[in-house]
mmCIF file of C-alpha atoms and ligand atoms in Angstrom:
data_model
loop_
_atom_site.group_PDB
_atom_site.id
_atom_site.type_symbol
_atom_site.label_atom_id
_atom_site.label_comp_id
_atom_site.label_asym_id
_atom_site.label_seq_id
_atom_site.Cartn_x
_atom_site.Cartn_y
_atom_site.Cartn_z
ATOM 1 C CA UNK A 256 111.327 16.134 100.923
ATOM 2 C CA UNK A 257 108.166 17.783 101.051
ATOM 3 C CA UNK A 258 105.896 15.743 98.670
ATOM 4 C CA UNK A 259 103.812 16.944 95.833
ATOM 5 C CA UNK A 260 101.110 14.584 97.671
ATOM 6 C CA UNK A 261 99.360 13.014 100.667
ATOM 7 C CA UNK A 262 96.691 11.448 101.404
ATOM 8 C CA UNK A 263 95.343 12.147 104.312
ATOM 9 C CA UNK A 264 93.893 8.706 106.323
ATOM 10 C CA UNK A 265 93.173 9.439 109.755
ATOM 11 C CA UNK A 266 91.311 7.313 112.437
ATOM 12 C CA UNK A 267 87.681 7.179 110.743
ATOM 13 C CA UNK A 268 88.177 6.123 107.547
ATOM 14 C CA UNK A 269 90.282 3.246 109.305
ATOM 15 C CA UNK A 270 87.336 2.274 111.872
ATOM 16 C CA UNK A 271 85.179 2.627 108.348
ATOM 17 C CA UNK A 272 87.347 0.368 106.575
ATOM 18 C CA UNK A 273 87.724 -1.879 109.434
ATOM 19 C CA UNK A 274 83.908 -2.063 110.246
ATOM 20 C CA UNK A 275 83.268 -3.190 106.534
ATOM 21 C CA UNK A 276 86.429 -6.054 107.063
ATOM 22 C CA UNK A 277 84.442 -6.968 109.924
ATOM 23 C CA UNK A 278 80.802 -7.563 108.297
ATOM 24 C CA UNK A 279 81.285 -10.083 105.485
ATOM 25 C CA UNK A 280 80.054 -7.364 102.617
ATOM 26 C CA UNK A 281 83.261 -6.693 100.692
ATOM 27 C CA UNK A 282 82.005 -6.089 97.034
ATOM 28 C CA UNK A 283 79.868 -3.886 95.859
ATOM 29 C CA UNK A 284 77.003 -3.253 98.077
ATOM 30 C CA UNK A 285 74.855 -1.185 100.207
ATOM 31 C CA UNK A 286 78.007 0.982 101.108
ATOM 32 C CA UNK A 287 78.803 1.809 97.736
ATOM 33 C CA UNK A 288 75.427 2.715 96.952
ATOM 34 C CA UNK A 289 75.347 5.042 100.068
ATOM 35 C CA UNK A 290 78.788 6.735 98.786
ATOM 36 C CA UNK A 291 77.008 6.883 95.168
ATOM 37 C CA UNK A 292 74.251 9.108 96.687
ATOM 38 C CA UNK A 293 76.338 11.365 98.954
ATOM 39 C CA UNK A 294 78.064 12.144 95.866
ATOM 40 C CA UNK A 295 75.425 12.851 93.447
ATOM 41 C CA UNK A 296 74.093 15.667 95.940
ATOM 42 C CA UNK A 297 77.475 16.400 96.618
ATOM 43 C CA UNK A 298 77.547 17.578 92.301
ATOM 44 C CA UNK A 299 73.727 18.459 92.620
ATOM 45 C CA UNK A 300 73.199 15.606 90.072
ATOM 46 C CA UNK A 301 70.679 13.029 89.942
ATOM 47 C CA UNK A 302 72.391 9.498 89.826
ATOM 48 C CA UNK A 303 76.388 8.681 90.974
ATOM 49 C CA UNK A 304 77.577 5.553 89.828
ATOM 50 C CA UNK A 305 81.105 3.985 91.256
ATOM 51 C CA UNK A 306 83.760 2.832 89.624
ATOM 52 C CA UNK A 307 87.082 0.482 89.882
ATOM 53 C CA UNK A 308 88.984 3.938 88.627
ATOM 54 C CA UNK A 309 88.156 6.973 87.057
ATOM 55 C CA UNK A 310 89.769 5.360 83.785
ATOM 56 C CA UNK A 311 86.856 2.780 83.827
ATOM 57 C CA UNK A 312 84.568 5.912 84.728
ATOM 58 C CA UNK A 313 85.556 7.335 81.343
ATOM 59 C CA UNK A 314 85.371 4.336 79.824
ATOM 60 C CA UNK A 315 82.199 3.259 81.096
ATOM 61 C CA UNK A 316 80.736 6.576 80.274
ATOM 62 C CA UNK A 317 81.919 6.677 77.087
ATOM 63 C CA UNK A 318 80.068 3.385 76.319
ATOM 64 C CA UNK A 319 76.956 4.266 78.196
ATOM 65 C CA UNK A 320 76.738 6.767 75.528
ATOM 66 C CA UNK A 321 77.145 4.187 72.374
ATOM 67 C CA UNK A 322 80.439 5.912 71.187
ATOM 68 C CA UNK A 323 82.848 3.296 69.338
ATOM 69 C CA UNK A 324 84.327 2.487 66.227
ATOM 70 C CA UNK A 325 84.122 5.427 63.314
ATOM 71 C CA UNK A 326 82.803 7.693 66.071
ATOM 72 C CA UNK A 327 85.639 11.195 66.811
ATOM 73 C CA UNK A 328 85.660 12.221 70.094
ATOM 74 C CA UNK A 329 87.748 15.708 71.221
ATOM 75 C CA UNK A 330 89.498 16.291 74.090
ATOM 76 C CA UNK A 331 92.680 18.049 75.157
ATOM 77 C CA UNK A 332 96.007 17.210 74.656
ATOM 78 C CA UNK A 333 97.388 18.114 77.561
ATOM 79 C CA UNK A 334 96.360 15.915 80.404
ATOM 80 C CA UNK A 335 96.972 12.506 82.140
ATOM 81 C CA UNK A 336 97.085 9.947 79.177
ATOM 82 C CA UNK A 337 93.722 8.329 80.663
ATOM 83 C CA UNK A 338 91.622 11.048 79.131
ATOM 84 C CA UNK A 339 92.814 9.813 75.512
ATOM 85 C CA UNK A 340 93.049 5.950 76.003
ATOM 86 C CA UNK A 341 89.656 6.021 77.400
ATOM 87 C CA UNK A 342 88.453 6.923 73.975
ATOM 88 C CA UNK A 343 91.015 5.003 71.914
ATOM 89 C CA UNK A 344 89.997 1.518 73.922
ATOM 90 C CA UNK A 345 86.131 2.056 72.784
ATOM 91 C CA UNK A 346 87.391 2.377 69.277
ATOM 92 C CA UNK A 347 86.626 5.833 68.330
ATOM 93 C CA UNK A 348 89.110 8.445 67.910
ATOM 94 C CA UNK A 349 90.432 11.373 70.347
ATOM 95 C CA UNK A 350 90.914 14.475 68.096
ATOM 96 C CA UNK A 351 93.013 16.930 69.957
ATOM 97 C CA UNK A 352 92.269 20.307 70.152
ATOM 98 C CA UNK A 353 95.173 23.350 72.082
ATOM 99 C CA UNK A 354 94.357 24.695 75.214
ATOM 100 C CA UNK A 355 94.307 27.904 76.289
ATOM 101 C CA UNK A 356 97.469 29.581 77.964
ATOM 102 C CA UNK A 357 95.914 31.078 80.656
ATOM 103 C CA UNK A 358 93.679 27.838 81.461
ATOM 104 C CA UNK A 359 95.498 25.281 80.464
ATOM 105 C CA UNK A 360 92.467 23.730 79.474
ATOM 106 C CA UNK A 361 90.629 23.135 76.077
ATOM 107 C CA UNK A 362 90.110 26.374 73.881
ATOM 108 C CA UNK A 363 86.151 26.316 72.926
ATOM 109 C CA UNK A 364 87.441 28.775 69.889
ATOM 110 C CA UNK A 365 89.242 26.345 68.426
ATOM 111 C CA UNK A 366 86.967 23.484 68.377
ATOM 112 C CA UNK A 367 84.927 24.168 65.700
ATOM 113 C CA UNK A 368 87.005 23.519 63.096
ATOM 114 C CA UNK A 369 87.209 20.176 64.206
ATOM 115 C CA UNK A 370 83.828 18.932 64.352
ATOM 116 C CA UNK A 371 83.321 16.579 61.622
ATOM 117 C CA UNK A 372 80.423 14.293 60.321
ATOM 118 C CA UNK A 373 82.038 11.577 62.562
ATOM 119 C CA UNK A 374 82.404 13.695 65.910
ATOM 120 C CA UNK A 375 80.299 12.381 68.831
ATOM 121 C CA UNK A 376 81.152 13.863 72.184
ATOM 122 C CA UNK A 377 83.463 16.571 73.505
ATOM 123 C CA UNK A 378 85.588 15.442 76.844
ATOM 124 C CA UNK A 379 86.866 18.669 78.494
ATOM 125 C CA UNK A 380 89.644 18.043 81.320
ATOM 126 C CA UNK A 381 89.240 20.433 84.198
ATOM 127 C CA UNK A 382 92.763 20.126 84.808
ATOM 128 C CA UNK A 383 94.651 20.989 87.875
ATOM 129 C CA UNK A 384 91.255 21.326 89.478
ATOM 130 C CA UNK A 385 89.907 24.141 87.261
ATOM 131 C CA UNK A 386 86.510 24.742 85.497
ATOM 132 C CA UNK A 387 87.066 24.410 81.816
ATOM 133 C CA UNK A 388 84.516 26.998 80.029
ATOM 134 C CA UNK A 389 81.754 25.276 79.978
ATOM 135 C CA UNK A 390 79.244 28.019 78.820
ATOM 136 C CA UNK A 391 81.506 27.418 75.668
ATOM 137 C CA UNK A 392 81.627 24.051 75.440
ATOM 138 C CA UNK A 393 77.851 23.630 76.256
ATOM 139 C CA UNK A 394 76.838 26.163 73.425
ATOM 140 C CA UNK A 395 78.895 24.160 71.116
ATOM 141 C CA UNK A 396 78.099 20.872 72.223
ATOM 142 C CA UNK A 397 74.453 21.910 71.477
ATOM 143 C CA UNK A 398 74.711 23.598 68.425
ATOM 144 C CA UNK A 399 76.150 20.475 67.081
ATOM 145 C CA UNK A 400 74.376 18.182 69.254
ATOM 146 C CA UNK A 401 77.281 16.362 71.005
ATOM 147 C CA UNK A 402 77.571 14.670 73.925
ATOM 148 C CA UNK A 403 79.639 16.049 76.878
ATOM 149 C CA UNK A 404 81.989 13.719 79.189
ATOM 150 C CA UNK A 405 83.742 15.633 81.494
ATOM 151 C CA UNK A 406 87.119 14.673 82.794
ATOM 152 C CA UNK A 407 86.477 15.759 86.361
ATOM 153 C CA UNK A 408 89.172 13.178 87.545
ATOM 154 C CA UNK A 409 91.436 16.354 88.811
ATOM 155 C CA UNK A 410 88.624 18.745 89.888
ATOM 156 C CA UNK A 411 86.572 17.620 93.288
ATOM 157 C CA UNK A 412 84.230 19.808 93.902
ATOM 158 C CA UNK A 413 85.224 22.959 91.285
ATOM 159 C CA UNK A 414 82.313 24.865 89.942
ATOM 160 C CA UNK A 415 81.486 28.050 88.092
ATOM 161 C CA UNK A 416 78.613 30.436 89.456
ATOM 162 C CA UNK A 417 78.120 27.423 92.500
ATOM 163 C CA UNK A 418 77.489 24.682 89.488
ATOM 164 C CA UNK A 419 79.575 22.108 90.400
ATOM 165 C CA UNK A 420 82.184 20.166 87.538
ATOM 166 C CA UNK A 421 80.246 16.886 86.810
ATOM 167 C CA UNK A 422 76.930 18.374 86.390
ATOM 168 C CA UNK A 423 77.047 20.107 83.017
ATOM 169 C CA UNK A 424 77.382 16.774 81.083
ATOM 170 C CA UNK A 425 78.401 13.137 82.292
ATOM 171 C CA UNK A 426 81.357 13.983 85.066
ATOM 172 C CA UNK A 427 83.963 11.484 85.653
ATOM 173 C CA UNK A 428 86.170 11.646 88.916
ATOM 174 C CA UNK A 429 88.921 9.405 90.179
ATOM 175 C CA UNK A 430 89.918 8.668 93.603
ATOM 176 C CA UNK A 431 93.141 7.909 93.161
ATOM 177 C CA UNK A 432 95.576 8.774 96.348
ATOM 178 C CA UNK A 433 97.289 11.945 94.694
ATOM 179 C CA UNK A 434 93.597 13.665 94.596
ATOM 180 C CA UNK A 435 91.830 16.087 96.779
ATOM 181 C CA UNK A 436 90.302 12.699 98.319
ATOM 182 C CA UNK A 437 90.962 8.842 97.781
ATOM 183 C CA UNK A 438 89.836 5.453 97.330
ATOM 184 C CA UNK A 439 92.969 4.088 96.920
ATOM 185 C CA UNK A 440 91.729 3.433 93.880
ATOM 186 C CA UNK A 441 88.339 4.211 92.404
ATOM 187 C CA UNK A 442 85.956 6.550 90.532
ATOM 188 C CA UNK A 443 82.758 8.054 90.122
ATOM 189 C CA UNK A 444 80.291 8.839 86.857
ATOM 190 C CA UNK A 445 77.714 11.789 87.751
ATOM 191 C CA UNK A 446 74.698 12.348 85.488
ATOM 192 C CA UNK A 447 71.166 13.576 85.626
ATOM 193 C CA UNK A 448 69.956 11.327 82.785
ATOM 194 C CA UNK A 449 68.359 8.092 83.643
ATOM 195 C CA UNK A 450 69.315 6.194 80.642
ATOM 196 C CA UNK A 451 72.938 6.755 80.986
ATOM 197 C CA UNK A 452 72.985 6.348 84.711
ATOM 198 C CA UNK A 453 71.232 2.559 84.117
ATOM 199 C CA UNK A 454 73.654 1.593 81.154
ATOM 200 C CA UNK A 455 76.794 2.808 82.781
ATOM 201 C CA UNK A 456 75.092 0.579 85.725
ATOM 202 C CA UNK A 457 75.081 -2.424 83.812
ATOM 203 C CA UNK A 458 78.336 -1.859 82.216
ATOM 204 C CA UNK A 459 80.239 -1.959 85.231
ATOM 205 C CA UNK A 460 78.658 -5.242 86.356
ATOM 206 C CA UNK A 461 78.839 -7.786 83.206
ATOM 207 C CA UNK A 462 75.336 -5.732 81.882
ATOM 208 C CA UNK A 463 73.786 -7.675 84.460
ATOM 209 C CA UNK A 464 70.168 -6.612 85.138
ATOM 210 C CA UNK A 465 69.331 -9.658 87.308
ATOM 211 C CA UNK A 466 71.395 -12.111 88.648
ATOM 212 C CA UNK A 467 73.136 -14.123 86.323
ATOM 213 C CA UNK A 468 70.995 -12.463 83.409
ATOM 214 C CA UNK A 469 73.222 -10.536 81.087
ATOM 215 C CA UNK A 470 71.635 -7.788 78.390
ATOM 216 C CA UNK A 471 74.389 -5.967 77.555
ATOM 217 C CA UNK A 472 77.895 -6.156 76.957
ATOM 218 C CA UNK A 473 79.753 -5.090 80.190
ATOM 219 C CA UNK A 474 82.620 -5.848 82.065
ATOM 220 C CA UNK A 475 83.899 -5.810 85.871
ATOM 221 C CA UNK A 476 84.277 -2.532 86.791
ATOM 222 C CA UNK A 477 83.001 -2.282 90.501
ATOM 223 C CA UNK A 478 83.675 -0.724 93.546
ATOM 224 C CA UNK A 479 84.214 -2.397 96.537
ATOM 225 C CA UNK A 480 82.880 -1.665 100.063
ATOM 226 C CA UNK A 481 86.050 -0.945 101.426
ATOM 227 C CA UNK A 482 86.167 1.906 99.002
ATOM 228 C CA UNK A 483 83.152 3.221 99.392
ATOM 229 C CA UNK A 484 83.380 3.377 103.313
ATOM 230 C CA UNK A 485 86.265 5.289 102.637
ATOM 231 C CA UNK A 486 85.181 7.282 100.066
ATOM 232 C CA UNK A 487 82.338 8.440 102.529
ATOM 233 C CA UNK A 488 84.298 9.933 105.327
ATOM 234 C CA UNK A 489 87.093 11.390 102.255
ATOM 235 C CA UNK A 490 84.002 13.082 101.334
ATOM 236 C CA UNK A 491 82.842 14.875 104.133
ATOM 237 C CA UNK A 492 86.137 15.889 104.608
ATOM 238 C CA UNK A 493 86.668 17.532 101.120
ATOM 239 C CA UNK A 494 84.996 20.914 101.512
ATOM 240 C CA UNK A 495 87.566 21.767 104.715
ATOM 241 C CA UNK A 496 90.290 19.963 102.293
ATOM 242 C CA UNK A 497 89.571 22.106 99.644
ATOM 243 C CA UNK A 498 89.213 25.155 101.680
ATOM 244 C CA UNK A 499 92.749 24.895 102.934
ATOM 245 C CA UNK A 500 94.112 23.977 99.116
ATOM 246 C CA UNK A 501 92.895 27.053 98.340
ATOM 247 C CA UNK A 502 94.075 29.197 101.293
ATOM 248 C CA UNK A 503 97.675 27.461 100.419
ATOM 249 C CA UNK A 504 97.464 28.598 96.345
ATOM 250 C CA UNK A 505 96.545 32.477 97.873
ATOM 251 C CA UNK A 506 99.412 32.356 100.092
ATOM 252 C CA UNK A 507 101.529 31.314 97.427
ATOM 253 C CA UNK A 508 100.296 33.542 94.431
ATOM 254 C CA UNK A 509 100.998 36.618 96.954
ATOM 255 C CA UNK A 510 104.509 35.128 97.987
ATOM 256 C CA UNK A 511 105.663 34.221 94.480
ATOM 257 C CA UNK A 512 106.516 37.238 91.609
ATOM 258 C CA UNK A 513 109.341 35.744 89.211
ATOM 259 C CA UNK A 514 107.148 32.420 88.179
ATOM 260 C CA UNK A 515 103.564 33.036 86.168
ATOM 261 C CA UNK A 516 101.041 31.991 88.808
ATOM 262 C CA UNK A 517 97.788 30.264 88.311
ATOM 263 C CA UNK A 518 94.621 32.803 87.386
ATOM 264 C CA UNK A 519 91.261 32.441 88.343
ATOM 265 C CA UNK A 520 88.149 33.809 86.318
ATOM 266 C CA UNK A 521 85.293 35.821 88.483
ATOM 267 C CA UNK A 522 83.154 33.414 89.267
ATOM 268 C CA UNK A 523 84.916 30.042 88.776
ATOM 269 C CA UNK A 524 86.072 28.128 91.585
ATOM 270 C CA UNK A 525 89.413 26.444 91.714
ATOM 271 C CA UNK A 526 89.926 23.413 93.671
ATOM 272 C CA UNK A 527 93.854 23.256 93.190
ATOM 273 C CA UNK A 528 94.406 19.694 92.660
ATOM 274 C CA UNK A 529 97.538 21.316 91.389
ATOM 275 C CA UNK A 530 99.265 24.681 92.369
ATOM 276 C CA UNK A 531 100.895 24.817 88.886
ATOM 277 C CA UNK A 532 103.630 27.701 87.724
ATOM 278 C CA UNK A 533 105.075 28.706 84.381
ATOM 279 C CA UNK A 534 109.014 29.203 84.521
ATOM 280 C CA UNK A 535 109.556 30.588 81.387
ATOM 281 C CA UNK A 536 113.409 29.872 81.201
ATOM 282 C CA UNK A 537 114.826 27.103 82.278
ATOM 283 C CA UNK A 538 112.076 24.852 84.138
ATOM 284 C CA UNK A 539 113.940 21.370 84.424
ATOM 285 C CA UNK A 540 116.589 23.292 86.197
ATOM 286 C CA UNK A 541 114.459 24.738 88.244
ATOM 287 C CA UNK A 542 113.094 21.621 89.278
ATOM 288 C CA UNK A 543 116.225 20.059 89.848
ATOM 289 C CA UNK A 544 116.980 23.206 92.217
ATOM 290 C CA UNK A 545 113.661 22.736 93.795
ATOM 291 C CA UNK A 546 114.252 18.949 94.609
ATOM 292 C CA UNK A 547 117.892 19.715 96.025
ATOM 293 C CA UNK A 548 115.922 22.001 98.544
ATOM 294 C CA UNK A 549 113.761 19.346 99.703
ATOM 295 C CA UNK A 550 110.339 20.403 97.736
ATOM 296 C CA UNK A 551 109.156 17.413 95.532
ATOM 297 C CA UNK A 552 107.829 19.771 92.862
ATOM 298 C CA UNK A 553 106.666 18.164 89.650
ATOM 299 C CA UNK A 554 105.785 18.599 86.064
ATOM 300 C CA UNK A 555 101.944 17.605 85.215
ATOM 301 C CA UNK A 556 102.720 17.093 82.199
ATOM 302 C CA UNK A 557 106.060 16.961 80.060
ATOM 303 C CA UNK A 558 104.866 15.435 76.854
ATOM 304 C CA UNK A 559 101.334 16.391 75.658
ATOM 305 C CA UNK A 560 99.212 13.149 74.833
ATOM 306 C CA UNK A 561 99.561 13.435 70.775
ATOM 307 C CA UNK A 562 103.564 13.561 71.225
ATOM 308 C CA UNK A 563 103.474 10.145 73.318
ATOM 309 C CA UNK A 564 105.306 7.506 71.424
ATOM 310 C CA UNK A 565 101.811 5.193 71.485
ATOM 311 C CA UNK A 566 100.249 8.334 69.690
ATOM 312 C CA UNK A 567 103.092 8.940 67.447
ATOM 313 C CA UNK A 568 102.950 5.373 66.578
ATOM 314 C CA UNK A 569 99.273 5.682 65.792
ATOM 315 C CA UNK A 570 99.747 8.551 63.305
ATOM 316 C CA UNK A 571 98.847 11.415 65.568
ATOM 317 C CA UNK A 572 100.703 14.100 63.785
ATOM 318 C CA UNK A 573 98.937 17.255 65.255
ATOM 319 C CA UNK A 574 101.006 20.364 65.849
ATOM 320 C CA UNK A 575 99.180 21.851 69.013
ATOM 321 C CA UNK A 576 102.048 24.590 69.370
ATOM 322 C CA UNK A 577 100.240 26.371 73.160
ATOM 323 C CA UNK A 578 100.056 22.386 74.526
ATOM 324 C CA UNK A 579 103.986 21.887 73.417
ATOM 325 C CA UNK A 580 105.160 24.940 74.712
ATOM 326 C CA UNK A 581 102.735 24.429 78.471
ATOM 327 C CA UNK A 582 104.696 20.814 78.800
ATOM 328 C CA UNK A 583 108.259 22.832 78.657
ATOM 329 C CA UNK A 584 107.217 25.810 81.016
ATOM 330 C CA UNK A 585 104.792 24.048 83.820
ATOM 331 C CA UNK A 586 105.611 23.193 87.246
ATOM 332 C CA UNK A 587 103.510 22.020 89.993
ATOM 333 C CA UNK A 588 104.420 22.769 93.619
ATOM 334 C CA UNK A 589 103.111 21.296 96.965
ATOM 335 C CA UNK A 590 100.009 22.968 97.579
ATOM 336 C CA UNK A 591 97.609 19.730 99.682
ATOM 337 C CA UNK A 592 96.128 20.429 102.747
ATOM 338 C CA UNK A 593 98.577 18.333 104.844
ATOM 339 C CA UNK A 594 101.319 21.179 104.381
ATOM 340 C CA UNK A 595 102.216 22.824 107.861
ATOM 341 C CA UNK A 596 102.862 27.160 107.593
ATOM 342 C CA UNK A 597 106.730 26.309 107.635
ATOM 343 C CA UNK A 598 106.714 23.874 104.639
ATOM 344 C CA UNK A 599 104.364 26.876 102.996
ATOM 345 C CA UNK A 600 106.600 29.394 103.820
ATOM 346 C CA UNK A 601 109.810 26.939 102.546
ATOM 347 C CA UNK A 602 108.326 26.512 99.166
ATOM 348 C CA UNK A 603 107.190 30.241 98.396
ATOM 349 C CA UNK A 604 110.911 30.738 99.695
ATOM 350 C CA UNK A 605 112.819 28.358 97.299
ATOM 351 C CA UNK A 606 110.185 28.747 94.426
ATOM 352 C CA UNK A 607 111.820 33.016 94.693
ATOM 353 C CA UNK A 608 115.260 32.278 94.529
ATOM 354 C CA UNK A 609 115.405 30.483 90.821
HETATM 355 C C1 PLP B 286 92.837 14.028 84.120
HETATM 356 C C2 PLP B 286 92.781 12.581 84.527
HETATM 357 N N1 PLP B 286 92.014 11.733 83.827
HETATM 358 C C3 PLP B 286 91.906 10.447 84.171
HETATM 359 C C4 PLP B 286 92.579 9.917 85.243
HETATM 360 C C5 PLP B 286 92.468 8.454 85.525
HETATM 361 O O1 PLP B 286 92.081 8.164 86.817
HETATM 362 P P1 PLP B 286 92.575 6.800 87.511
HETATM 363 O O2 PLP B 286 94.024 6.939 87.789
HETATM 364 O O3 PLP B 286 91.740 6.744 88.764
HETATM 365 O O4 PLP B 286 92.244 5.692 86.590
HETATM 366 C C6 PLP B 286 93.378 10.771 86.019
HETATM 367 C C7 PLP B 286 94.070 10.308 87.229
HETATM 368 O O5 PLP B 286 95.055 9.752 87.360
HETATM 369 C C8 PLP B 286 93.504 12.129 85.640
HETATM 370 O O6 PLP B 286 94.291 12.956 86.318
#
């Protein structure tokens, strides 16, 4: 089977990982701070500051910003539940807004009409490794003087005009082994505002601004070294990664004509966390054809977050019609940089004959 993912590990970041076992310093520590600010020039920001996940970089983000109870937060409905729960566990509310077809990311038209009295922050996802539209979502943000939390967790290195994801408001990234590079586990918050960048600090660590002196309410959400020393030679690996995920999604959107292939705007910059397909009849048998060939295609994601039984359950009633329809129609084929020409060639093959 040819999987949807791999991570790629090769013989540095194990001599990294091992050098780390080796001196003593396992938590967080200088190596983590090191990875923290190869990353923040790696997103032209000022400050980087590493998480346990990216769900505690959302989190932890969220909070560095004050939003909780009675406080409305959108986002999109159609992404890894993460985005949502982030928001629900600070107690303020995700209000979902549809995407756009061609995107599959939030629609800045229709988020207007949801901006209440109560709303706080907008979280765009830049899912599948694309650039939401940010000149949208800043204009609004500012008009109505919101915070922005990106959801960067898919989208490594994306950027419109050479502005990187991550740098328009507070980015969030997870290094999860399915993404363009790993921790294992782990994330990153990027920001250029000091304030933010110290409280989501001290949130992460028990609000600890000294040892064993606690002035804020935090929790344990660090990195360890291990990570980080990974994280460090992932990174300077990522441009070539990306490169080649990109080369793979051109090859593909030439090879494939009966499936709706991904677009990209002049000027953005798609990092293809995802190589994702509309099929527009038919798309679970499709994938069970795929998976009888031997290509571990996937669907990123069947039920949009306000359909999920938690959400149901919470009184989430939202019809979000272009969302619904996206979770029947998507499919997501192999498109990492471990794939060799003949697996390539194997996919755009099978993917014509449905
Ligand atoms: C869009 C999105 N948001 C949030 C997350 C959460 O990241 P993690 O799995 O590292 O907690 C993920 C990754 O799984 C994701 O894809």
């Amino acid at each position: 089977m040819i999987p949807i993912s791999k991570p790629l590990i090769g013989n540095e970041e194990k001599e990294a990982v091992l050098a780390v076992l080796e001196s003593g310093r396992l938590a967080q520590g200088p190596k983590v701070q090191e990875f923290e600010e190869e990353f923040a020039r790696f997103c032209g920001v000022q400050h980087a500051i590493a998480t346990s996940s990216g769900t505690t970089a959302l989190l932890t983000a969220l909070l560095a910003h004050r939003i909780g109870l009675g406080d409305e937060v959108i986002t999109s409905p159609f992404t890894f539940v993460a985005s949502a729960n982030s928001i629900l566990f600070t107690g303020a509310r995700p209000i979902f807004v549809d995407i756009e077809e061609e995107s599959y990311n939030i629609d800045p038209a229709l988020i207007e009409s949801k901006v209440t009295s109560r709303t706080r922050a907008i979280m765009p996802v830049h899912l599948y490794g694309y650039p939401c539209n940010m000149d949208g979502i800043m204009d609004l943000a500012s008009t109505h003087n919101l915070v922005v939390i990106e959801d960067a967790c898919q989208a490594h290195g994306a950027a419109i005009r050479g502005q990187k994801v991550g740098s328009y408001g507070t980015g969030c990234f997870s290094f999860y082994p399915s993404k363009n590079m790993t921790t294992a586990e782990g994330g990153m918050i990027t920001t250029g505002d000091d304030k933010i960048a110290e409280r989501a600090r001290l949130i992460r660590n028990h609000g600890q601004s000294q040892l064993y002196h606690h002035v804020a309410p935090g929790y344990n959400f660090r990195m360890t070294e291990l990570q980080a020393a990974m994280g460090l030679v992932q990174l300077r690996k990522l441009p070539s990664w990306n490169r080649k995920r990109i080369e793979n999604a051109s090859y593909l959107t030439e090879r494939l004509s009966n499936v709706v292939t991904p677009r990209v705007k002049e000027g953005y910059e798609h990092v293809f966390h995802q190589y994702t397909v509309r099929v527009r009849h038919d798309r679970d048998g499709a994938l069970e054809k795929l998976a009888q060939a031997g290509i571990g295609a996937r669907v990123y994601y069947p039920l949009p977050v306000h359909q999920q039984p938690l959400y149901r359950e919470l009184g989430f009633d939202d019809s979000l019609p272009v969302a619904e329809r996206m979770s029947r129609e998507v499919l997501s084929l192999p498109v990492h940089p471990g794939l060799t020409p003949e697996e390539l060639d194997k996919i755009a093959s099978e993917v014509s004959k449905l």
